[in-house]
Tab-separated table of N, CA and C in Angstrom:
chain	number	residue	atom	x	y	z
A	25	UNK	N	2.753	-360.976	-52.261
A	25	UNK	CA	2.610	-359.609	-52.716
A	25	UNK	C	2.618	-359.602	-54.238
A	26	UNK	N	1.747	-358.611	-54.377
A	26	UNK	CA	1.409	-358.916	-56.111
A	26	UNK	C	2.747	-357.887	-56.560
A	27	UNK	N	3.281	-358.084	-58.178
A	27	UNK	CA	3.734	-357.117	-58.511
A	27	UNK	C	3.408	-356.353	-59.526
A	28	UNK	N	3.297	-355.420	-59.487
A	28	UNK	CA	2.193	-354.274	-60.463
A	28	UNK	C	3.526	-353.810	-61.668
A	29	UNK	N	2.772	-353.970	-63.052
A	29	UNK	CA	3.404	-353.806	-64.110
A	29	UNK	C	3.091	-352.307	-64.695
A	30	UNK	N	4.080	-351.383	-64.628
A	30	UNK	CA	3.619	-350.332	-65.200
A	30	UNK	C	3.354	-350.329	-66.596
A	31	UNK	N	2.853	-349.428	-67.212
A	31	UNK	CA	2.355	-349.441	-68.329
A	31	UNK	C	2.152	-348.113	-69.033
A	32	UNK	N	2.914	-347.613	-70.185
A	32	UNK	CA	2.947	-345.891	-70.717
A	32	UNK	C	1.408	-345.916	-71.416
A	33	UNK	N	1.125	-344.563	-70.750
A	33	UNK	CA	-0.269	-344.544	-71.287
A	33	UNK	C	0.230	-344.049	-72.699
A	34	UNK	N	-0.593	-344.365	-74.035
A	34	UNK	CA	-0.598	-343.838	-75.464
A	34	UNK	C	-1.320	-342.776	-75.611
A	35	UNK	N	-0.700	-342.363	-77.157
A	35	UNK	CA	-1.430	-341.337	-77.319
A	35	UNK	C	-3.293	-341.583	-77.556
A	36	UNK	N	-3.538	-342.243	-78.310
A	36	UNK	CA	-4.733	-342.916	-78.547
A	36	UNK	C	-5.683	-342.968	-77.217
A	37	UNK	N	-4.643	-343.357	-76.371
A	37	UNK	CA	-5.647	-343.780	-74.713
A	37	UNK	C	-5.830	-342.279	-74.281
A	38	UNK	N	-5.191	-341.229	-74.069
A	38	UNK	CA	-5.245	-339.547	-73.545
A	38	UNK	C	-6.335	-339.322	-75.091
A	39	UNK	N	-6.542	-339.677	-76.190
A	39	UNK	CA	-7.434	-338.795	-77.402
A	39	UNK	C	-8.925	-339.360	-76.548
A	40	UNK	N	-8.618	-340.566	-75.979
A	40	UNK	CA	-10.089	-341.748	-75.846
A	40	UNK	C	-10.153	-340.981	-74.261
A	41	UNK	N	-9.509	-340.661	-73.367
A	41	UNK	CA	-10.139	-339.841	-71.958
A	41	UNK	C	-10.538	-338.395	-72.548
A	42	UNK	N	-10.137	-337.664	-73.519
A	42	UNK	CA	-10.509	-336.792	-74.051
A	42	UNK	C	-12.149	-336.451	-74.589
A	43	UNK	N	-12.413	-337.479	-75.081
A	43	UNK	CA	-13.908	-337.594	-75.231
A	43	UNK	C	-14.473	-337.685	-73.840
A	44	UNK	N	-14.199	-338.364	-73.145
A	44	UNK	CA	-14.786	-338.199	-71.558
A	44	UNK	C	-14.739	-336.862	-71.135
A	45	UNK	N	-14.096	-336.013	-71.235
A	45	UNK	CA	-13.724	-334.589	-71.393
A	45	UNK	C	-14.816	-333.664	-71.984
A	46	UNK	N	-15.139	-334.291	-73.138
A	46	UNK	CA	-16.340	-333.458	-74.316
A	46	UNK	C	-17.944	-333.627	-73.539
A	47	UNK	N	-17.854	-335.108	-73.206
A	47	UNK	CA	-19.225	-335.976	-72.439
A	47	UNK	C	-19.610	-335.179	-71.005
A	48	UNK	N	-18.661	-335.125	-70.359
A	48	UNK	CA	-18.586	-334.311	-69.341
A	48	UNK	C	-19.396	-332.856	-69.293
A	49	UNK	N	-18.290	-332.523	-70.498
A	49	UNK	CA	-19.185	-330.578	-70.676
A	49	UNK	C	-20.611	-330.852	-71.232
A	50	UNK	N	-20.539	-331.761	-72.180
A	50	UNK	CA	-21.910	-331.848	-72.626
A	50	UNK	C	-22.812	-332.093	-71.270
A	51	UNK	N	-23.060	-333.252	-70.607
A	51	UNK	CA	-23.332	-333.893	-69.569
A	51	UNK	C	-23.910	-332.475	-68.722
A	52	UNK	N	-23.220	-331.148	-68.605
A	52	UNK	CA	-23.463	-330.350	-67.621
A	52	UNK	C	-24.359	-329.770	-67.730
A	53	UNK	N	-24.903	-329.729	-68.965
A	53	UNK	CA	-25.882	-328.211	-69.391
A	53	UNK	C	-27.398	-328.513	-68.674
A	54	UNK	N	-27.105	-330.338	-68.096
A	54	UNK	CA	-28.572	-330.799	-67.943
A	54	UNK	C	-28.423	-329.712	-66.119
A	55	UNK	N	-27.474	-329.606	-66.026
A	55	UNK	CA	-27.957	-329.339	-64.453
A	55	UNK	C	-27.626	-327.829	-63.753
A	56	UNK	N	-27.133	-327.010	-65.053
A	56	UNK	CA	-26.470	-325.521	-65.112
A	56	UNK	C	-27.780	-324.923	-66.051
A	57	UNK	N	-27.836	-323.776	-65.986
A	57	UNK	CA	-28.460	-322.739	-66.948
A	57	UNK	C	-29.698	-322.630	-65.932
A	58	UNK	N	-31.092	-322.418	-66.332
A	58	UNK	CA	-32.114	-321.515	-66.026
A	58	UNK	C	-32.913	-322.310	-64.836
A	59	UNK	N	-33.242	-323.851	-65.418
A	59	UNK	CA	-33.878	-324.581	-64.940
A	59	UNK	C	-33.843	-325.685	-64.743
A	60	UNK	N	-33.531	-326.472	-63.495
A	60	UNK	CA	-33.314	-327.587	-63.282
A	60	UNK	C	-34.459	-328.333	-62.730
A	61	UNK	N	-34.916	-329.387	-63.244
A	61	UNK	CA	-36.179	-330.305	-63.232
A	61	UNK	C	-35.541	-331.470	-62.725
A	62	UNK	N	-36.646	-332.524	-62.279
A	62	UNK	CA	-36.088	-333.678	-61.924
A	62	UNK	C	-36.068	-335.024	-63.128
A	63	UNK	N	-36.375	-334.671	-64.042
A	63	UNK	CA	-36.103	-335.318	-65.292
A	63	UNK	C	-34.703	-334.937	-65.788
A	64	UNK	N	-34.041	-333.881	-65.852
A	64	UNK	CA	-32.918	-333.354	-66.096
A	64	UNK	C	-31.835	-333.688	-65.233
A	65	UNK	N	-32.286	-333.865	-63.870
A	65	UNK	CA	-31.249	-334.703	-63.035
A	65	UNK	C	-31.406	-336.161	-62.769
A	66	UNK	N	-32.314	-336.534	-63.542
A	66	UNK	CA	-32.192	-337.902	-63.528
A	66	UNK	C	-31.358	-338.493	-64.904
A	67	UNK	N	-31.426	-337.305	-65.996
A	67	UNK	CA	-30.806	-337.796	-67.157
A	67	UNK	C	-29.242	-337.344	-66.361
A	68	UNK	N	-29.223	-336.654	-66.161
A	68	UNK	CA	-27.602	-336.484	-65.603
A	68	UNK	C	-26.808	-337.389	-65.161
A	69	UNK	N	-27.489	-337.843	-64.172
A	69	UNK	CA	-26.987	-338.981	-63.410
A	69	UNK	C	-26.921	-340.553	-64.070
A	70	UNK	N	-28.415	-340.939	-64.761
A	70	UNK	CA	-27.958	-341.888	-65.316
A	70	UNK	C	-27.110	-341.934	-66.520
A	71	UNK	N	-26.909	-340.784	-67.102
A	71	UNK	CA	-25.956	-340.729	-68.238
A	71	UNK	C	-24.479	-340.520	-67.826
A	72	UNK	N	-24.041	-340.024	-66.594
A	72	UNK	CA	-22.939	-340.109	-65.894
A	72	UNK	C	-22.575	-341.468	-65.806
A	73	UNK	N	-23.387	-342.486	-65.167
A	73	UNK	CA	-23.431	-343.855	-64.821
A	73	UNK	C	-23.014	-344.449	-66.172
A	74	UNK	N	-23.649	-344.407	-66.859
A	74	UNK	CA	-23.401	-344.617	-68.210
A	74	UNK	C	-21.878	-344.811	-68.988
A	75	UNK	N	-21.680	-343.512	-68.919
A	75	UNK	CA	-19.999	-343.031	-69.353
A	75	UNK	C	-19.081	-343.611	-69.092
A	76	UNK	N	-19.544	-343.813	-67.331
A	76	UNK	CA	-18.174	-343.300	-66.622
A	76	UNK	C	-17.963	-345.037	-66.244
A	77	UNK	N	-19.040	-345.639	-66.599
A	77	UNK	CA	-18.953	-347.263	-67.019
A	77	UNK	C	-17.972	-347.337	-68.362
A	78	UNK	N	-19.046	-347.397	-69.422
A	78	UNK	CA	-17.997	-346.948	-70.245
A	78	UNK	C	-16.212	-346.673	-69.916
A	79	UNK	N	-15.675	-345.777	-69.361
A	79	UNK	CA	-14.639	-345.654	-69.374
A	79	UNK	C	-13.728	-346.543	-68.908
A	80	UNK	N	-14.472	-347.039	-67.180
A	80	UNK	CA	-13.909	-347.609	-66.156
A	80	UNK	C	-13.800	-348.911	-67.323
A	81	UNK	N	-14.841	-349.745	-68.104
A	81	UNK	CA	-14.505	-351.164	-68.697
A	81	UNK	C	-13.910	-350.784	-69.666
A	82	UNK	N	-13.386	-349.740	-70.205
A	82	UNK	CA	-12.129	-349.448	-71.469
A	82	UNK	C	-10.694	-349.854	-70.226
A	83	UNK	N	-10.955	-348.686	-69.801
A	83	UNK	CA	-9.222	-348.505	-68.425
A	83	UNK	C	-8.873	-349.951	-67.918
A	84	UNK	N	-10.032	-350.603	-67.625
A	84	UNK	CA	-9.572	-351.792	-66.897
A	84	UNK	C	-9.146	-353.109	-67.947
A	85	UNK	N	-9.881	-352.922	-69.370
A	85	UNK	CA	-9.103	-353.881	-70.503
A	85	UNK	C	-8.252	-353.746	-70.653
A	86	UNK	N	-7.838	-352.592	-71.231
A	86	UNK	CA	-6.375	-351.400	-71.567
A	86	UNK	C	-5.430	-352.113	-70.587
A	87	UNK	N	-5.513	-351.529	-69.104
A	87	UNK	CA	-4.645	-351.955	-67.752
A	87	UNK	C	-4.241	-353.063	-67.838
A	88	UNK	N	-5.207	-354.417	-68.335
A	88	UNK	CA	-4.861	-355.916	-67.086
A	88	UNK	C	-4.598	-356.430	-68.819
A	89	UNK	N	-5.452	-356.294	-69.807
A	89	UNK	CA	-4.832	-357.055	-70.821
A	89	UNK	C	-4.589	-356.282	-72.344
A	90	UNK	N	-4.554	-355.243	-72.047
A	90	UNK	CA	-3.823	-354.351	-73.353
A	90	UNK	C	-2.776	-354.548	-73.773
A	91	UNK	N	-2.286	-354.634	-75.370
A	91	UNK	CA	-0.688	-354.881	-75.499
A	91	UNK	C	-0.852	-353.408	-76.606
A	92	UNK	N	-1.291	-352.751	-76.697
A	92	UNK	CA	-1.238	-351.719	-77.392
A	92	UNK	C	-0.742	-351.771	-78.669
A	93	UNK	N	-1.215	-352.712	-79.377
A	93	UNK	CA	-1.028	-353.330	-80.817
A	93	UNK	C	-2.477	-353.042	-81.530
A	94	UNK	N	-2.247	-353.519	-82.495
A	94	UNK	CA	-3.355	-352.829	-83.808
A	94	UNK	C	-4.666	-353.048	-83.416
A	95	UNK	N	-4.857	-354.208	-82.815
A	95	UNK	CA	-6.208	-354.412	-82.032
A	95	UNK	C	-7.079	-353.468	-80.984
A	96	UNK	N	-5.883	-353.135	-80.663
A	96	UNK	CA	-6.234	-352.077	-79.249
A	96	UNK	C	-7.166	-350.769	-79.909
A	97	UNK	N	-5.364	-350.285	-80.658
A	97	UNK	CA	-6.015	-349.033	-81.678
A	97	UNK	C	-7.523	-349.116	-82.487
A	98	UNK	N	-7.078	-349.595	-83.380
A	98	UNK	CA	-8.630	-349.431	-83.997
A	98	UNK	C	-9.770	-349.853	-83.450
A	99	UNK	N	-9.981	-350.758	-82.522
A	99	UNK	CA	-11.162	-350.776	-81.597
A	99	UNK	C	-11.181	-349.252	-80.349
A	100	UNK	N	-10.027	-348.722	-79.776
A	100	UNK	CA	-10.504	-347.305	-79.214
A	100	UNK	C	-10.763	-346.890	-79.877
A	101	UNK	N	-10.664	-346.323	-81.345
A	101	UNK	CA	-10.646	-345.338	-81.948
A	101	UNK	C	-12.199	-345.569	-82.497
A	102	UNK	N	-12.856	-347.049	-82.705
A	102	UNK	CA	-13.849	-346.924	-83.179
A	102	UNK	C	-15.030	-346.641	-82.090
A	103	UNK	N	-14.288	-347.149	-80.670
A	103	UNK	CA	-14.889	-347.106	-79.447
A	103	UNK	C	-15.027	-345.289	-78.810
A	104	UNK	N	-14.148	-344.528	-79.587
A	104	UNK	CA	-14.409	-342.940	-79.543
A	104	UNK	C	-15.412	-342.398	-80.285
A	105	UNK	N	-15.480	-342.856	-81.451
A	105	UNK	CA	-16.338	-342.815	-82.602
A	105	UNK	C	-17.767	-342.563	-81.703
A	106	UNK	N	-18.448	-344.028	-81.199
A	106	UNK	CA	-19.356	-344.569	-81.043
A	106	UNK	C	-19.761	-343.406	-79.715
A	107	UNK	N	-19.017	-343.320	-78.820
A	107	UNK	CA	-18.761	-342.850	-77.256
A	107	UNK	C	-19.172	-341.042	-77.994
A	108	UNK	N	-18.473	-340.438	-78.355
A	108	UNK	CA	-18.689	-339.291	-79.309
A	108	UNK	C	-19.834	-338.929	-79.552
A	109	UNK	N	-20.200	-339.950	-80.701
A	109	UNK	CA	-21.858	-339.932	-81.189
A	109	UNK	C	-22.774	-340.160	-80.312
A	110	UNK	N	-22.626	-340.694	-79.190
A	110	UNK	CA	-23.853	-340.988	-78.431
A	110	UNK	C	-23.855	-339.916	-77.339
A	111	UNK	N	-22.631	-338.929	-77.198
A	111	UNK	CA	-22.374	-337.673	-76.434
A	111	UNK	C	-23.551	-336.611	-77.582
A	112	UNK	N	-23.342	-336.684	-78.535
A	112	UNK	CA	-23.804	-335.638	-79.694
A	112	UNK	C	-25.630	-336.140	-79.619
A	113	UNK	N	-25.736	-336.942	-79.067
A	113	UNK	CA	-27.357	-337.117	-79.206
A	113	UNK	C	-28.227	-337.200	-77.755
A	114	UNK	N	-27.148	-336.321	-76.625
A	114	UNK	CA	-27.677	-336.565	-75.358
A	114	UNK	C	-28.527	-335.167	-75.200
A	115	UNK	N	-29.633	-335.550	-75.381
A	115	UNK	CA	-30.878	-334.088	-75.153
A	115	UNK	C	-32.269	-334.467	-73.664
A	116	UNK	N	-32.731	-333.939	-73.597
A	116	UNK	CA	-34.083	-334.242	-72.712
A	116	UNK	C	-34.726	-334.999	-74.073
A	117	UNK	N	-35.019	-334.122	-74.811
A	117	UNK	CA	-36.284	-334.850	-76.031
A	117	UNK	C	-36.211	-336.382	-76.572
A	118	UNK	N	-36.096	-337.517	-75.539
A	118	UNK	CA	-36.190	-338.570	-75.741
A	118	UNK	C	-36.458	-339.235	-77.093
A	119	UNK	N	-37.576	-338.722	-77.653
A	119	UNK	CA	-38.264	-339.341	-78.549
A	119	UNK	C	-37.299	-338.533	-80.266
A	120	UNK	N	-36.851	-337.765	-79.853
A	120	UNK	CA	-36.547	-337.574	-81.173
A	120	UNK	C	-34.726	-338.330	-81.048
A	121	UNK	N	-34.285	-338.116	-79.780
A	121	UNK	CA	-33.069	-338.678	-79.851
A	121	UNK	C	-32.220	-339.811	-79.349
A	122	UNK	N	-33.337	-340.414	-78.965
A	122	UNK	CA	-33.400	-341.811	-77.882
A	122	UNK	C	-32.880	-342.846	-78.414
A	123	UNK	N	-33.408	-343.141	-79.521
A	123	UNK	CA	-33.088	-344.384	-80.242
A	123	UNK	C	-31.616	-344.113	-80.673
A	124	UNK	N	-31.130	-343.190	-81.060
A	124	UNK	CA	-30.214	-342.958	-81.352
A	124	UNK	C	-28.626	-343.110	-80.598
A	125	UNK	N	-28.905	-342.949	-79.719
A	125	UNK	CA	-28.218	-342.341	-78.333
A	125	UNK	C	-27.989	-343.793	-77.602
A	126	UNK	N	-29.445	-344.660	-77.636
A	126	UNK	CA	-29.066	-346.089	-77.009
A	126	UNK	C	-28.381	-346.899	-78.087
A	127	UNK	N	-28.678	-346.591	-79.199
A	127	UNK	CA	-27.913	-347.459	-79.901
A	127	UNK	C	-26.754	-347.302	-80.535
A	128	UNK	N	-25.866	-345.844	-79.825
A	128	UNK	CA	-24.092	-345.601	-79.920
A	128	UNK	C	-23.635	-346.345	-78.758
A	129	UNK	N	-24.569	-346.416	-77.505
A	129	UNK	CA	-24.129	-346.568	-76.313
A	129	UNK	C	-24.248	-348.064	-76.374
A	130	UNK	N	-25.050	-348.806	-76.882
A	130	UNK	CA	-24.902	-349.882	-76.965
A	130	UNK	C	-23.651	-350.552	-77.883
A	131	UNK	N	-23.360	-349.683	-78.990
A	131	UNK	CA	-22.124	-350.181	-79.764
A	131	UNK	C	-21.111	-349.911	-79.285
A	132	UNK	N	-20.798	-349.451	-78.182
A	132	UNK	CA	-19.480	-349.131	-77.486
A	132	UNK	C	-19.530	-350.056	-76.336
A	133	UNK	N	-20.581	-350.037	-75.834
A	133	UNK	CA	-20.385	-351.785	-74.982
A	133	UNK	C	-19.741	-352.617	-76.156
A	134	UNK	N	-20.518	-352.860	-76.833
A	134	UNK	CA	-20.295	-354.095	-77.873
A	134	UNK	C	-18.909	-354.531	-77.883
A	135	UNK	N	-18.115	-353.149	-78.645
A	135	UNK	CA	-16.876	-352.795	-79.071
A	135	UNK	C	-15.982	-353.041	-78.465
A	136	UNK	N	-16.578	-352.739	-76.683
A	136	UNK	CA	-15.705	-353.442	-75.383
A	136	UNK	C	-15.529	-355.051	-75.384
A	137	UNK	N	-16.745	-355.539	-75.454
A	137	UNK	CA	-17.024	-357.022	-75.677
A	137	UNK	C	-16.047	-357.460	-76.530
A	138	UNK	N	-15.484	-356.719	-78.166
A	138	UNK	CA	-14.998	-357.327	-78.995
A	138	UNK	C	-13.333	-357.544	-78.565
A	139	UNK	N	-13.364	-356.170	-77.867
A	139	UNK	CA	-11.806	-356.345	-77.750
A	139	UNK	C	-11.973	-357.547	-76.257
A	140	UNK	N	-12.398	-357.868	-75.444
A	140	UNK	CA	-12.407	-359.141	-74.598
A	140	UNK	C	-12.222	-360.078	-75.532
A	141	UNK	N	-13.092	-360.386	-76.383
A	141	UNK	CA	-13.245	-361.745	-76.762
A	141	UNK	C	-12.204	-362.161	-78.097
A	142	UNK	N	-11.755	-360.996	-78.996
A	142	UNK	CA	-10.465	-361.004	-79.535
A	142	UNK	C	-9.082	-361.070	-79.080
A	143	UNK	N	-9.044	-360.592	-77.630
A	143	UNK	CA	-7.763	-360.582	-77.028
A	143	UNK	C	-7.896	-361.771	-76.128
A	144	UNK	N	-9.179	-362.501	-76.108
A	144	UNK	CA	-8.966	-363.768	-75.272
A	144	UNK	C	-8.740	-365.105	-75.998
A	145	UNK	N	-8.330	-364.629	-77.375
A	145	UNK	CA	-8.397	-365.461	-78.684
A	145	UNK	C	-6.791	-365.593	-78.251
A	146	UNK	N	-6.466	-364.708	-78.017
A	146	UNK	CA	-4.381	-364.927	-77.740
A	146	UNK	C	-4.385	-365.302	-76.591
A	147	UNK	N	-4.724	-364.953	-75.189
A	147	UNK	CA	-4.235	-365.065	-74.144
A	147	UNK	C	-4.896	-366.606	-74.196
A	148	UNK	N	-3.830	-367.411	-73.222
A	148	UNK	CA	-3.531	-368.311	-73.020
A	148	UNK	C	-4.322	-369.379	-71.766
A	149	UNK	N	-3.626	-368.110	-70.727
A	149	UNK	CA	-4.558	-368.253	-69.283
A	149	UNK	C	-5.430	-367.388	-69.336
A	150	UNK	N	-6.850	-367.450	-69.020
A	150	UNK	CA	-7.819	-366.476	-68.886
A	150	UNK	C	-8.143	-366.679	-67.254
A	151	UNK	N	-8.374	-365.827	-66.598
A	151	UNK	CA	-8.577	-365.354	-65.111
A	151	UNK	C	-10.384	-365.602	-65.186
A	152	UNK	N	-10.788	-366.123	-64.009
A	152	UNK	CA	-11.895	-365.654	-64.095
A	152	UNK	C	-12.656	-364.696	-64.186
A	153	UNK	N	-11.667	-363.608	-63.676
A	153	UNK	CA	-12.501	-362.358	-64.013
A	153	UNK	C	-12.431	-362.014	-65.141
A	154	UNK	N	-11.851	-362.495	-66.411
A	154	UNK	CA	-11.681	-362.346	-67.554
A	154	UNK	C	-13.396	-362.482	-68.252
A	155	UNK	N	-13.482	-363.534	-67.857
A	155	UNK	CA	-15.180	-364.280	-68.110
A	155	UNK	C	-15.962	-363.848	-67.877
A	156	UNK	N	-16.421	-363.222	-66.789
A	156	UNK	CA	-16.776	-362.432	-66.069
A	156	UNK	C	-16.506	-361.399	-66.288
A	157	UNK	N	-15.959	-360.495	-66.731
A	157	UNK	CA	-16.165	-359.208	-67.488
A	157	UNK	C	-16.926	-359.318	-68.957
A	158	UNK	N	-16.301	-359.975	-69.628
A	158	UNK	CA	-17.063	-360.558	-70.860
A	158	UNK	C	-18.512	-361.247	-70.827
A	159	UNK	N	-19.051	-361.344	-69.774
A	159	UNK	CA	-20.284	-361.574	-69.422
A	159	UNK	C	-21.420	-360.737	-68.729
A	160	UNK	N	-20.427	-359.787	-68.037
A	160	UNK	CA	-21.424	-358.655	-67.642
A	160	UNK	C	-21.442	-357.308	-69.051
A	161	UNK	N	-20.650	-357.752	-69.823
A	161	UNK	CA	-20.762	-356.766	-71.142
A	161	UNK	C	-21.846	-357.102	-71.933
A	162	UNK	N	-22.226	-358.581	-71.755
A	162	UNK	CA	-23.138	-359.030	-72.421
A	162	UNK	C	-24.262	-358.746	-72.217
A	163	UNK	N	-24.420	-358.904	-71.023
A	163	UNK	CA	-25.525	-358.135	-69.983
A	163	UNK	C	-26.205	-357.002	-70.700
A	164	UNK	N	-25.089	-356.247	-70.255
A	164	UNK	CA	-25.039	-354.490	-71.085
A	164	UNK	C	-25.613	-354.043	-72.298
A	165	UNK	N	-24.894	-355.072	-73.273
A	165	UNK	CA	-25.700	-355.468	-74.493
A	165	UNK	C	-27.037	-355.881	-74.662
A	166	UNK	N	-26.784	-357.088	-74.225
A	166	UNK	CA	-28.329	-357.610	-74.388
A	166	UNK	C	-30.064	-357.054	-74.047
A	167	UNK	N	-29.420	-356.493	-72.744
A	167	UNK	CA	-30.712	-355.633	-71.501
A	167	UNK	C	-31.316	-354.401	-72.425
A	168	UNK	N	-32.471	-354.593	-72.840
A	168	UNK	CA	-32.968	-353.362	-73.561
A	168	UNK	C	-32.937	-351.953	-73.100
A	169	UNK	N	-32.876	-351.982	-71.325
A	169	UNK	CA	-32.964	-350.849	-70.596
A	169	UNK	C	-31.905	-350.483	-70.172
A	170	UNK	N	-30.426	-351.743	-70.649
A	170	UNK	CA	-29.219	-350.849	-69.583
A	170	UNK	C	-28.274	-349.779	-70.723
A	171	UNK	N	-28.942	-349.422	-71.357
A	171	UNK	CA	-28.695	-347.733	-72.324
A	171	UNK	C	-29.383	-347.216	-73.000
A	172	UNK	N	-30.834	-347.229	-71.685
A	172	UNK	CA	-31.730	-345.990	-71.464
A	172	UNK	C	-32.403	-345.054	-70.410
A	173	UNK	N	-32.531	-343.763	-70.565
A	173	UNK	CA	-32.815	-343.120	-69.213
A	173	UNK	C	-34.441	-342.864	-69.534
């Protein structure tokens, strides 16, 4: 039987679900108001997918190898930054805000990547799934299409 280590969530971690909060309301307008198209629910959804990735590979670093030291902080905080800005450029009009939008969303993968591969600079034992998270981030990164709708 495993034994599960609790862990106090910070303030920093409730400011960083908070933006998920902002993404969310933003996120809605594609599928509320006058007219709903199927371009508008396709941006919905894959930008949901998007996020809520995003979040799940923050929660699950945070959870299994967070020590909530200076590293942590200033990578969420720059990882809100990025997450933020790419909320502020989510429109239908592709072309004027596309480039923009994939390339916050891509720096917040990144940012995820950094805190893996900085916090695997200390840890000692690395799990395979350690590797393996740090490799499907890469993915994320690398794939021209996996932060675009």
């Amino acid at each position: 039987m495993s034994h599960v280590k609790a862990k106090r969530v910070s303030n920093y971690e409730l400011f960083y679900d908070l933006v998920f909060v902002f993404i969310t309301t933003n996120l809605t307008r594609f599928i509320h108001g006058g007219h709903v198209t199927a371009f508008s629910l396709f941006v919905f959804v894959t930008a949901n997918f998007l996020f809520l990735s995003l979040w799940t590979l923050e929660t699950v670093y945070l959870n299994q190898y967070g020590e909530r030291d200076l590293l942590d902080i200033f990578t969420i905080i720059a990882s809100m930054f990025a997450i933020g800005s790419a909320g502020l450029h989510m429109e239908l009009d592709f072309e004027k805000h596309g480039l923009a939008f994939n390339s916050w969303i891509t720096v917040a993968y990144a940012i995820i990547w950094l805190q893996y591969y900085l916090r695997g600079k200390k840890i000692t034992e690395r799990p395979k799934e350690y590797r393996l998270m740090q490799n499907i981030l890469l993915c994320l990164i690398a794939s021209p299409t996996a932060a675009s709708f």
